[in-house]
Amino acid sequence: MSWNDESGRRRVAVIGDQQPLALKGYRFYTSFNKGFAPLFTWHPARGPARRGTVHLPAYPIHEYRQSREWTLPDTDVAVWVMLKFDEVLLDPARRSEFRVPREHTLVVRAGAERRELKPGERYMLPQGVLVYEGVTTWMGYNVFFDWTMPWLLAAGLLAVASLAWHFWNKFAARPWER
């Protein structure tokens, strides 16, 4: 995982289900939730190009439903995309890891028109040009913040102060006669 710290420097760490990333009292753990995200650049007929990803449903939970419908930016054009590949990525019979398929195509539908795109190919529409850059991955995280920690610290300090006061009074030097 990578992120930018308060000073703007790029940081990198390896985290897992049992090894969290701790930032400002929050702990980030990986989850089983992961999937693919096709990367697009949308060149509208008017205006600047916009680049972004469309997150497909979690894989392998939704292995046979790797599709999503979305609307192109600043238009009313609905586009349906589906990642198509034949490769077995997570084989339960042997050791494997989640990765992008080596060979794949992206099925794109806008209205009644259907096209299959390889990375770098373009899809011309009256509203602009959609360029399929390739596919990347996304990862889900479990974020944990224990709000009781400051209260536990306060309770611990209060207990230590109370015990100190008790024993101070118990063993303090006092005159024999009053």
Coordinates of N, CA and C in Angstrom, one line a residue:
M1 N 0.8 -1.1 0.0 CA 0.0 0.0 0.0 C 0.9 1.2 0.0
S2 N 0.5 2.3 -0.7 CA 1.2 3.5 -0.7 C 0.3 4.7 -0.4
W3 N 0.9 5.7 0.2 CA 0.1 6.9 0.6 C 1.1 8.1 0.8
N4 N 0.5 9.3 0.8 CA 1.4 10.5 1.0 C 1.2 10.9 2.5
D5 N 2.3 11.2 3.2 CA 2.2 11.6 4.6 C 1.9 13.1 4.7
E6 N 1.9 13.6 5.9 CA 1.6 15.0 6.1 C 2.5 16.0 5.4
S7 N 3.8 15.6 5.2 CA 4.7 16.4 4.5 C 4.7 16.3 3.0
G8 N 3.9 15.4 2.5 CA 3.7 15.1 1.1 C 4.7 14.1 0.5
R9 N 5.4 13.4 1.4 CA 6.3 12.3 1.0 C 5.6 11.1 0.8
R10 N 5.9 10.3 -0.3 CA 5.3 9.1 -0.6 C 5.8 8.0 0.4
R11 N 4.9 7.2 1.0 CA 5.2 6.2 1.9 C 4.7 4.9 1.3
V12 N 5.4 3.8 1.6 CA 5.0 2.4 1.2 C 5.1 1.5 2.3
A13 N 4.1 0.6 2.5 CA 4.1 -0.4 3.5 C 3.4 -1.6 3.0
V14 N 3.7 -2.8 3.6 CA 3.1 -4.0 3.3 C 2.2 -4.3 4.5
I15 N 0.9 -4.5 4.2 CA -0.1 -4.8 5.3 C -0.8 -6.0 4.9
G16 N -1.5 -6.6 5.9 CA -2.2 -7.9 5.7 C -3.4 -8.0 6.7
D17 N -3.9 -9.2 6.7 CA -5.1 -9.5 7.6 C -4.7 -9.3 9.1
Q18 N -3.4 -9.7 9.4 CA -2.9 -9.6 10.8 C -1.9 -8.5 11.0
Q19 N -1.5 -7.8 10.0 CA -0.5 -6.8 10.1 C -1.0 -5.5 9.5
P20 N -1.5 -4.6 10.5 CA -2.2 -3.4 10.0 C -1.2 -2.3 9.7
L21 N -1.7 -1.3 9.0 CA -1.0 0.0 8.9 C -1.7 0.9 9.9
A22 N -0.9 1.5 10.8 CA -1.4 2.4 11.8 C -1.1 3.8 11.5
L23 N -2.2 4.6 11.3 CA -2.1 6.1 11.0 C -3.0 6.8 11.9
K24 N -2.5 7.8 12.7 CA -3.4 8.7 13.5 C -4.4 7.9 14.3
G25 N -4.1 6.8 14.9 CA -5.0 6.1 15.7 C -5.9 5.1 15.0
Y26 N -5.9 5.1 13.7 CA -6.7 4.2 12.9 C -5.8 3.1 12.4
R27 N -6.3 1.9 12.3 CA -5.6 0.7 11.9 C -6.3 0.2 10.6
F28 N -5.5 0.0 9.5 CA -6.0 -0.4 8.3 C -5.6 -1.9 8.0
Y29 N -6.5 -2.8 7.8 CA -6.3 -4.2 7.6 C -6.8 -4.5 6.2
T30 N -6.2 -5.4 5.5 CA -6.7 -5.9 4.2 C -8.0 -6.7 4.5
S31 N -8.8 -6.8 3.5 CA -10.0 -7.6 3.6 C -10.0 -8.6 2.4
F32 N -11.0 -9.5 2.4 CA -11.1 -10.5 1.3 C -11.7 -9.8 0.1
N33 N -12.1 -8.6 0.2 CA -12.8 -7.8 -0.9 C -11.8 -7.2 -1.8
K34 N -11.8 -7.7 -3.1 CA -10.9 -7.2 -4.1 C -11.5 -7.4 -5.4
G35 N -11.0 -6.7 -6.4 CA -11.5 -6.9 -7.8 C -10.7 -6.2 -8.8
F36 N -11.3 -6.1 -10.0 CA -10.7 -5.4 -11.2 C -11.3 -4.1 -11.4
A37 N -10.5 -3.2 -12.0 CA -11.0 -1.8 -12.4 C -10.4 -1.4 -13.7
P38 N -11.2 -1.5 -14.8 CA -10.8 -0.9 -16.1 C -10.5 0.6 -16.0
L39 N -9.4 1.0 -16.6 CA -8.9 2.3 -16.6 C -9.3 3.0 -17.9
F40 N -10.0 4.1 -17.9 CA -10.4 4.8 -19.1 C -9.9 6.2 -19.1
T41 N -9.8 6.8 -20.4 CA -9.7 8.2 -20.6 C -10.8 8.6 -21.5
W42 N -11.6 9.6 -21.0 CA -12.7 10.1 -21.8 C -12.4 11.4 -22.3
H43 N -12.4 11.5 -23.7 CA -12.1 12.7 -24.4 C -13.5 13.3 -24.9
P44 N -14.1 14.2 -24.2 CA -15.4 14.7 -24.7 C -15.2 15.6 -25.9
A45 N -16.3 15.7 -26.7 CA -16.2 16.6 -27.9 C -15.8 18.0 -27.5
R46 N -16.3 18.5 -26.3 CA -15.9 19.8 -25.8 C -15.4 19.6 -24.3
G47 N -14.3 20.2 -24.0 CA -13.8 20.2 -22.7 C -12.6 19.3 -22.5
P48 N -12.0 19.3 -21.3 CA -10.7 18.6 -21.1 C -11.0 17.1 -20.9
A49 N -10.0 16.3 -21.2 CA -10.1 14.8 -21.0 C -10.1 14.5 -19.5
R50 N -10.8 13.4 -19.2 CA -10.9 12.9 -17.8 C -10.5 11.5 -17.8
R51 N -9.7 11.2 -16.8 CA -9.2 9.8 -16.6 C -9.7 9.2 -15.3
G52 N -10.1 7.9 -15.4 CA -10.6 7.3 -14.1 C -10.9 5.8 -14.3
T53 N -11.2 5.2 -13.2 CA -11.5 3.7 -13.3 C -12.9 3.5 -12.9
V54 N -13.4 2.3 -13.4 CA -14.7 1.8 -13.0 C -14.5 0.5 -12.3
H55 N -14.9 0.5 -11.0 CA -14.6 -0.7 -10.2 C -15.7 -1.8 -10.5
L56 N -15.2 -2.9 -10.9 CA -16.1 -4.1 -11.1 C -16.4 -4.8 -9.8
P57 N -17.4 -5.6 -9.8 CA -17.8 -6.4 -8.6 C -16.6 -7.2 -8.1
A58 N -16.6 -7.5 -6.8 CA -15.6 -8.3 -6.1 C -15.3 -9.6 -6.8
Y59 N -14.0 -10.0 -6.9 CA -13.6 -11.2 -7.5 C -12.8 -12.0 -6.5
P60 N -13.0 -13.3 -6.3 CA -13.8 -14.2 -7.1 C -15.2 -14.4 -6.6
I61 N -15.7 -13.7 -5.6 CA -17.0 -13.8 -5.2 C -18.0 -13.7 -6.3
H62 N -17.8 -12.7 -7.2 CA -18.7 -12.5 -8.4 C -17.9 -12.8 -9.6
E63 N -17.3 -14.0 -9.7 CA -16.4 -14.3 -10.8 C -17.1 -14.2 -12.1
Y64 N -18.4 -14.6 -12.2 CA -19.1 -14.6 -13.5 C -19.9 -13.4 -13.7
R65 N -19.8 -12.4 -12.9 CA -20.5 -11.2 -13.1 C -19.6 -10.0 -13.1
Q66 N -18.5 -10.0 -13.8 CA -17.5 -8.9 -13.9 C -18.0 -7.9 -14.9
S67 N -19.1 -7.2 -14.6 CA -19.6 -6.2 -15.4 C -20.2 -5.0 -14.6
R68 N -20.3 -3.9 -15.2 CA -20.8 -2.7 -14.5 C -21.4 -1.7 -15.5
E69 N -22.5 -1.1 -15.2 CA -23.0 0.0 -16.0 C -22.7 1.3 -15.4
W70 N -22.3 2.3 -16.1 CA -22.0 3.6 -15.6 C -22.3 4.7 -16.6
T71 N -22.3 5.9 -16.2 CA -22.6 7.0 -17.2 C -21.3 7.8 -17.4
L72 N -21.0 8.1 -18.7 CA -19.9 8.9 -19.1 C -20.0 10.3 -18.4
P73 N -18.8 10.8 -18.0 CA -18.8 12.1 -17.3 C -19.5 13.2 -18.2
D74 N -20.3 14.0 -17.6 CA -21.0 15.2 -18.2 C -21.9 14.8 -19.4
T75 N -22.3 13.6 -19.4 CA -23.3 13.2 -20.5 C -24.4 12.4 -19.9
D76 N -25.3 12.0 -20.7 CA -26.4 11.1 -20.2 C -26.2 9.7 -20.9
V77 N -25.0 9.4 -21.4 CA -24.8 8.2 -22.1 C -24.4 7.1 -21.1
A78 N -25.3 6.0 -21.1 CA -25.0 4.9 -20.2 C -24.1 3.9 -21.0
V79 N -23.0 3.5 -20.3 CA -22.1 2.5 -20.9 C -22.0 1.3 -20.0
W80 N -22.1 0.1 -20.6 CA -22.0 -1.1 -19.9 C -20.7 -1.7 -20.3
V81 N -19.9 -2.2 -19.3 CA -18.6 -2.8 -19.6 C -18.5 -4.2 -18.9
M82 N -17.8 -5.1 -19.5 CA -17.6 -6.4 -18.9 C -16.2 -6.9 -19.3
L83 N -15.5 -7.3 -18.2 CA -14.1 -7.9 -18.4 C -14.3 -9.3 -18.8
K84 N -13.6 -9.7 -19.9 CA -13.7 -11.0 -20.5 C -12.3 -11.6 -20.5
F85 N -12.2 -12.8 -19.8 CA -10.9 -13.5 -19.9 C -11.2 -15.0 -19.6
D86 N -10.3 -15.9 -20.1 CA -10.4 -17.3 -19.9 C -9.5 -17.9 -18.9
E87 N -8.5 -17.1 -18.5 CA -7.5 -17.6 -17.6 C -8.0 -17.9 -16.2
V88 N -7.5 -19.0 -15.5 CA -7.9 -19.2 -14.1 C -6.9 -18.5 -13.2
L89 N -7.4 -17.5 -12.5 CA -6.5 -16.6 -11.7 C -6.2 -17.2 -10.3
L90 N -7.3 -17.6 -9.7 CA -7.2 -18.1 -8.3 C -7.6 -19.6 -8.3
D91 N -6.6 -20.4 -8.5 CA -6.8 -21.9 -8.6 C -6.8 -22.5 -7.1
P92 N -8.0 -23.0 -6.7 CA -8.0 -23.6 -5.3 C -7.1 -24.8 -5.2
A93 N -6.7 -25.5 -6.3 CA -5.9 -26.7 -6.2 C -4.4 -26.4 -6.0
R94 N -4.0 -25.2 -6.2 CA -2.6 -24.9 -6.1 C -2.4 -23.4 -5.5
R95 N -1.2 -23.1 -5.2 CA -0.9 -21.8 -4.6 C -1.0 -20.8 -5.7
S96 N -1.7 -19.7 -5.5 CA -1.9 -18.7 -6.5 C -2.1 -17.3 -5.8
E97 N -2.0 -16.3 -6.5 CA -2.3 -14.9 -6.0 C -3.1 -14.1 -7.0
F98 N -3.8 -13.2 -6.4 CA -4.7 -12.3 -7.2 C -3.8 -11.4 -8.1
R99 N -4.2 -11.3 -9.3 CA -3.4 -10.5 -10.3 C -4.3 -10.2 -11.5
V100 N -3.8 -9.3 -12.3 CA -4.5 -8.9 -13.5 C -4.3 -10.1 -14.6
P101 N -5.4 -10.4 -15.3 CA -5.2 -11.5 -16.3 C -4.3 -11.0 -17.4
R102 N -3.5 -12.0 -17.9 CA -2.5 -11.7 -19.0 C -3.2 -11.3 -20.3
E103 N -4.2 -12.1 -20.7 CA -4.9 -11.8 -21.9 C -6.4 -11.5 -21.5
H104 N -6.9 -10.4 -22.0 CA -8.3 -10.1 -21.7 C -8.8 -9.1 -22.8
T105 N -10.1 -9.0 -22.9 CA -10.8 -8.0 -23.7 C -11.8 -7.4 -22.8
L106 N -12.2 -6.2 -23.2 CA -13.3 -5.5 -22.4 C -14.4 -5.3 -23.4
V107 N -15.6 -5.9 -23.0 CA -16.8 -5.7 -23.8 C -17.4 -4.4 -23.4
V108 N -17.7 -3.6 -24.4 CA -18.3 -2.3 -24.1 C -19.6 -2.2 -25.0
R109 N -20.7 -1.8 -24.3 CA -22.0 -1.5 -24.9 C -22.5 -0.1 -24.6
A110 N -22.9 0.6 -25.6 CA -23.5 1.9 -25.5 C -24.7 1.9 -26.4
G111 N -25.9 1.9 -25.8 CA -27.1 1.7 -26.6 C -27.1 0.3 -27.2
A112 N -27.4 0.2 -28.5 CA -27.4 -1.1 -29.2 C -26.1 -1.6 -29.7
E113 N -25.1 -0.7 -29.7 CA -23.8 -1.0 -30.2 C -22.9 -1.8 -29.2
R114 N -22.2 -2.8 -29.7 CA -21.3 -3.6 -28.8 C -20.0 -3.7 -29.5
R115 N -18.9 -3.5 -28.7 CA -17.6 -3.6 -29.2 C -16.7 -4.3 -28.1
E116 N -15.6 -5.0 -28.6 CA -14.7 -5.6 -27.7 C -13.4 -4.8 -27.9
L117 N -12.8 -4.3 -26.8 CA -11.6 -3.5 -26.8 C -10.5 -4.2 -26.1
K118 N -9.3 -4.0 -26.7 CA -8.0 -4.4 -26.1 C -7.4 -3.1 -25.5
P119 N -6.5 -3.2 -24.5 CA -5.8 -2.0 -24.0 C -5.3 -1.1 -25.1
G120 N -5.6 0.2 -25.0 CA -5.1 1.2 -25.9 C -6.1 1.5 -27.1
E121 N -7.1 0.7 -27.2 CA -8.1 0.9 -28.3 C -9.1 1.9 -27.9
R122 N -9.8 2.5 -28.9 CA -10.7 3.6 -28.7 C -12.1 3.2 -29.1
Y123 N -13.1 3.8 -28.5 CA -14.5 3.6 -28.8 C -15.1 5.0 -29.1
M124 N -15.4 5.2 -30.4 CA -15.9 6.5 -30.9 C -17.4 6.6 -30.6
L125 N -17.8 7.7 -30.0 CA -19.2 8.0 -29.7 C -19.5 9.4 -30.2
P126 N -20.7 9.8 -30.5 CA -21.0 11.1 -30.9 C -20.6 12.2 -29.9
Q127 N -20.6 11.8 -28.6 CA -20.3 12.8 -27.5 C -18.8 12.9 -27.3
G128 N -18.0 12.0 -27.8 CA -16.5 12.0 -27.6 C -15.9 10.6 -27.9
V129 N -14.7 10.5 -27.4 CA -13.9 9.2 -27.6 C -13.6 8.6 -26.2
L130 N -13.9 7.3 -26.1 CA -13.5 6.6 -24.8 C -12.3 5.7 -25.2
V131 N -11.2 5.9 -24.4 CA -10.0 5.1 -24.7 C -9.9 4.2 -23.5
Y132 N -9.7 2.9 -23.8 CA -9.5 1.9 -22.8 C -8.0 1.7 -22.6
E133 N -7.5 2.1 -21.4 CA -6.1 2.1 -21.1 C -5.6 0.8 -20.7
G134 N -6.4 0.0 -20.0 CA -6.0 -1.3 -19.5 C -6.8 -1.6 -18.2
V135 N -6.4 -2.7 -17.5 CA -7.1 -3.0 -16.3 C -6.2 -3.0 -15.1
T136 N -6.6 -2.6 -14.0 CA -5.8 -2.6 -12.8 C -6.7 -3.3 -11.7
T137 N -6.3 -3.2 -10.5 CA -7.0 -3.9 -9.4 C -7.4 -2.9 -8.3
W138 N -8.4 -3.3 -7.5 CA -8.7 -2.5 -6.3 C -8.7 -3.5 -5.1
M139 N -8.6 -2.9 -4.0 CA -8.6 -3.7 -2.7 C -9.4 -3.1 -1.7
G140 N -10.2 -3.9 -1.0 CA -11.0 -3.4 0.1 C -10.2 -3.5 1.4
Y141 N -10.5 -2.6 2.4 CA -9.8 -2.5 3.6 C -10.8 -2.5 4.8
N142 N -10.4 -3.1 5.9 CA -11.2 -2.9 7.2 C -10.5 -1.8 8.0
V143 N -11.2 -0.8 8.3 CA -10.6 0.3 9.1 C -11.1 0.2 10.5
F144 N -10.2 0.2 11.5 CA -10.6 0.1 12.9 C -10.0 1.2 13.7
F145 N -10.9 1.8 14.5 CA -10.5 2.9 15.5 C -11.1 2.5 16.8
D146 N -10.2 2.4 17.8 CA -10.7 2.0 19.1 C -10.9 3.3 19.9
W147 N -12.2 3.8 20.0 CA -12.5 5.0 20.7 C -12.3 4.9 22.2
T148 N -12.2 3.7 22.7 CA -12.0 3.5 24.2 C -10.6 3.7 24.7
M149 N -9.6 3.8 23.8 CA -8.2 3.9 24.3 C -8.0 5.1 25.1
P150 N -8.5 6.3 24.8 CA -8.2 7.5 25.6 C -8.9 7.3 27.0
W151 N -10.1 6.7 27.0 CA -10.8 6.5 28.2 C -10.1 5.4 29.1
L152 N -9.5 4.4 28.5 CA -8.7 3.4 29.2 C -7.5 4.1 29.9
L153 N -6.9 5.0 29.1 CA -5.7 5.7 29.6 C -6.1 6.5 30.8
A154 N -7.2 7.3 30.7 CA -7.7 8.1 31.8 C -8.1 7.2 33.0
A155 N -8.7 6.1 32.8 CA -9.1 5.2 33.9 C -7.8 4.7 34.6
G156 N -6.8 4.3 33.8 CA -5.6 3.8 34.4 C -4.8 4.9 35.2
L157 N -4.8 6.1 34.7 CA -4.1 7.2 35.4 C -4.9 7.5 36.7
L158 N -6.2 7.5 36.7 CA -7.0 7.7 37.8 C -6.8 6.6 38.9
A159 N -6.7 5.4 38.5 CA -6.4 4.3 39.4 C -5.1 4.4 40.1
V160 N -4.0 4.8 39.3 CA -2.7 4.9 39.8 C -2.7 6.1 40.8
A161 N -3.4 7.2 40.5 CA -3.4 8.4 41.4 C -4.2 8.0 42.7
S162 N -5.3 7.3 42.6 CA -6.1 6.9 43.7 C -5.2 6.0 44.7
L163 N -4.5 5.0 44.1 CA -3.7 4.1 44.9 C -2.6 4.9 45.6
A164 N -2.0 5.8 44.8 CA -0.9 6.6 45.4 C -1.4 7.4 46.6
W165 N -2.6 8.0 46.4 CA -3.2 8.8 47.5 C -3.5 8.0 48.7
H166 N -4.1 6.8 48.5 CA -4.4 5.8 49.5 C -3.2 5.4 50.3
F167 N -2.1 5.0 49.6 CA -0.9 4.5 50.3 C -0.2 5.7 51.0
W168 N -0.2 6.8 50.4 CA 0.4 8.0 51.0 C -0.2 8.3 52.4
N169 N -1.5 8.3 52.4 CA -2.2 8.5 53.7 C -2.0 7.4 54.7
K170 N -1.9 6.2 54.2 CA -1.7 5.0 55.1 C -0.3 5.0 55.7
F171 N 0.7 5.3 54.9 CA 2.1 5.2 55.4 C 2.8 6.5 55.7
A172 N 2.0 7.6 55.6 CA 2.6 8.9 55.9 C 3.1 9.0 57.3
A173 N 4.2 9.6 57.6 CA 4.7 9.8 59.0 C 3.7 10.8 59.7
R174 N 3.3 10.3 60.9 CA 2.4 11.1 61.8 C 2.9 11.1 63.2
P175 N 2.6 12.1 63.9 CA 3.1 12.1 65.3 C 2.3 11.0 66.1
W176 N 2.9 10.5 67.2 CA 2.3 9.4 68.0 C 1.2 10.0 68.8
E177 N 1.3 11.2 69.3 CA 0.3 11.8 70.1 C -0.4 12.9 69.4
R178 N -1.7 13.0 69.6 CA -2.4 14.1 69.0 C -3.0 15.0 70.0

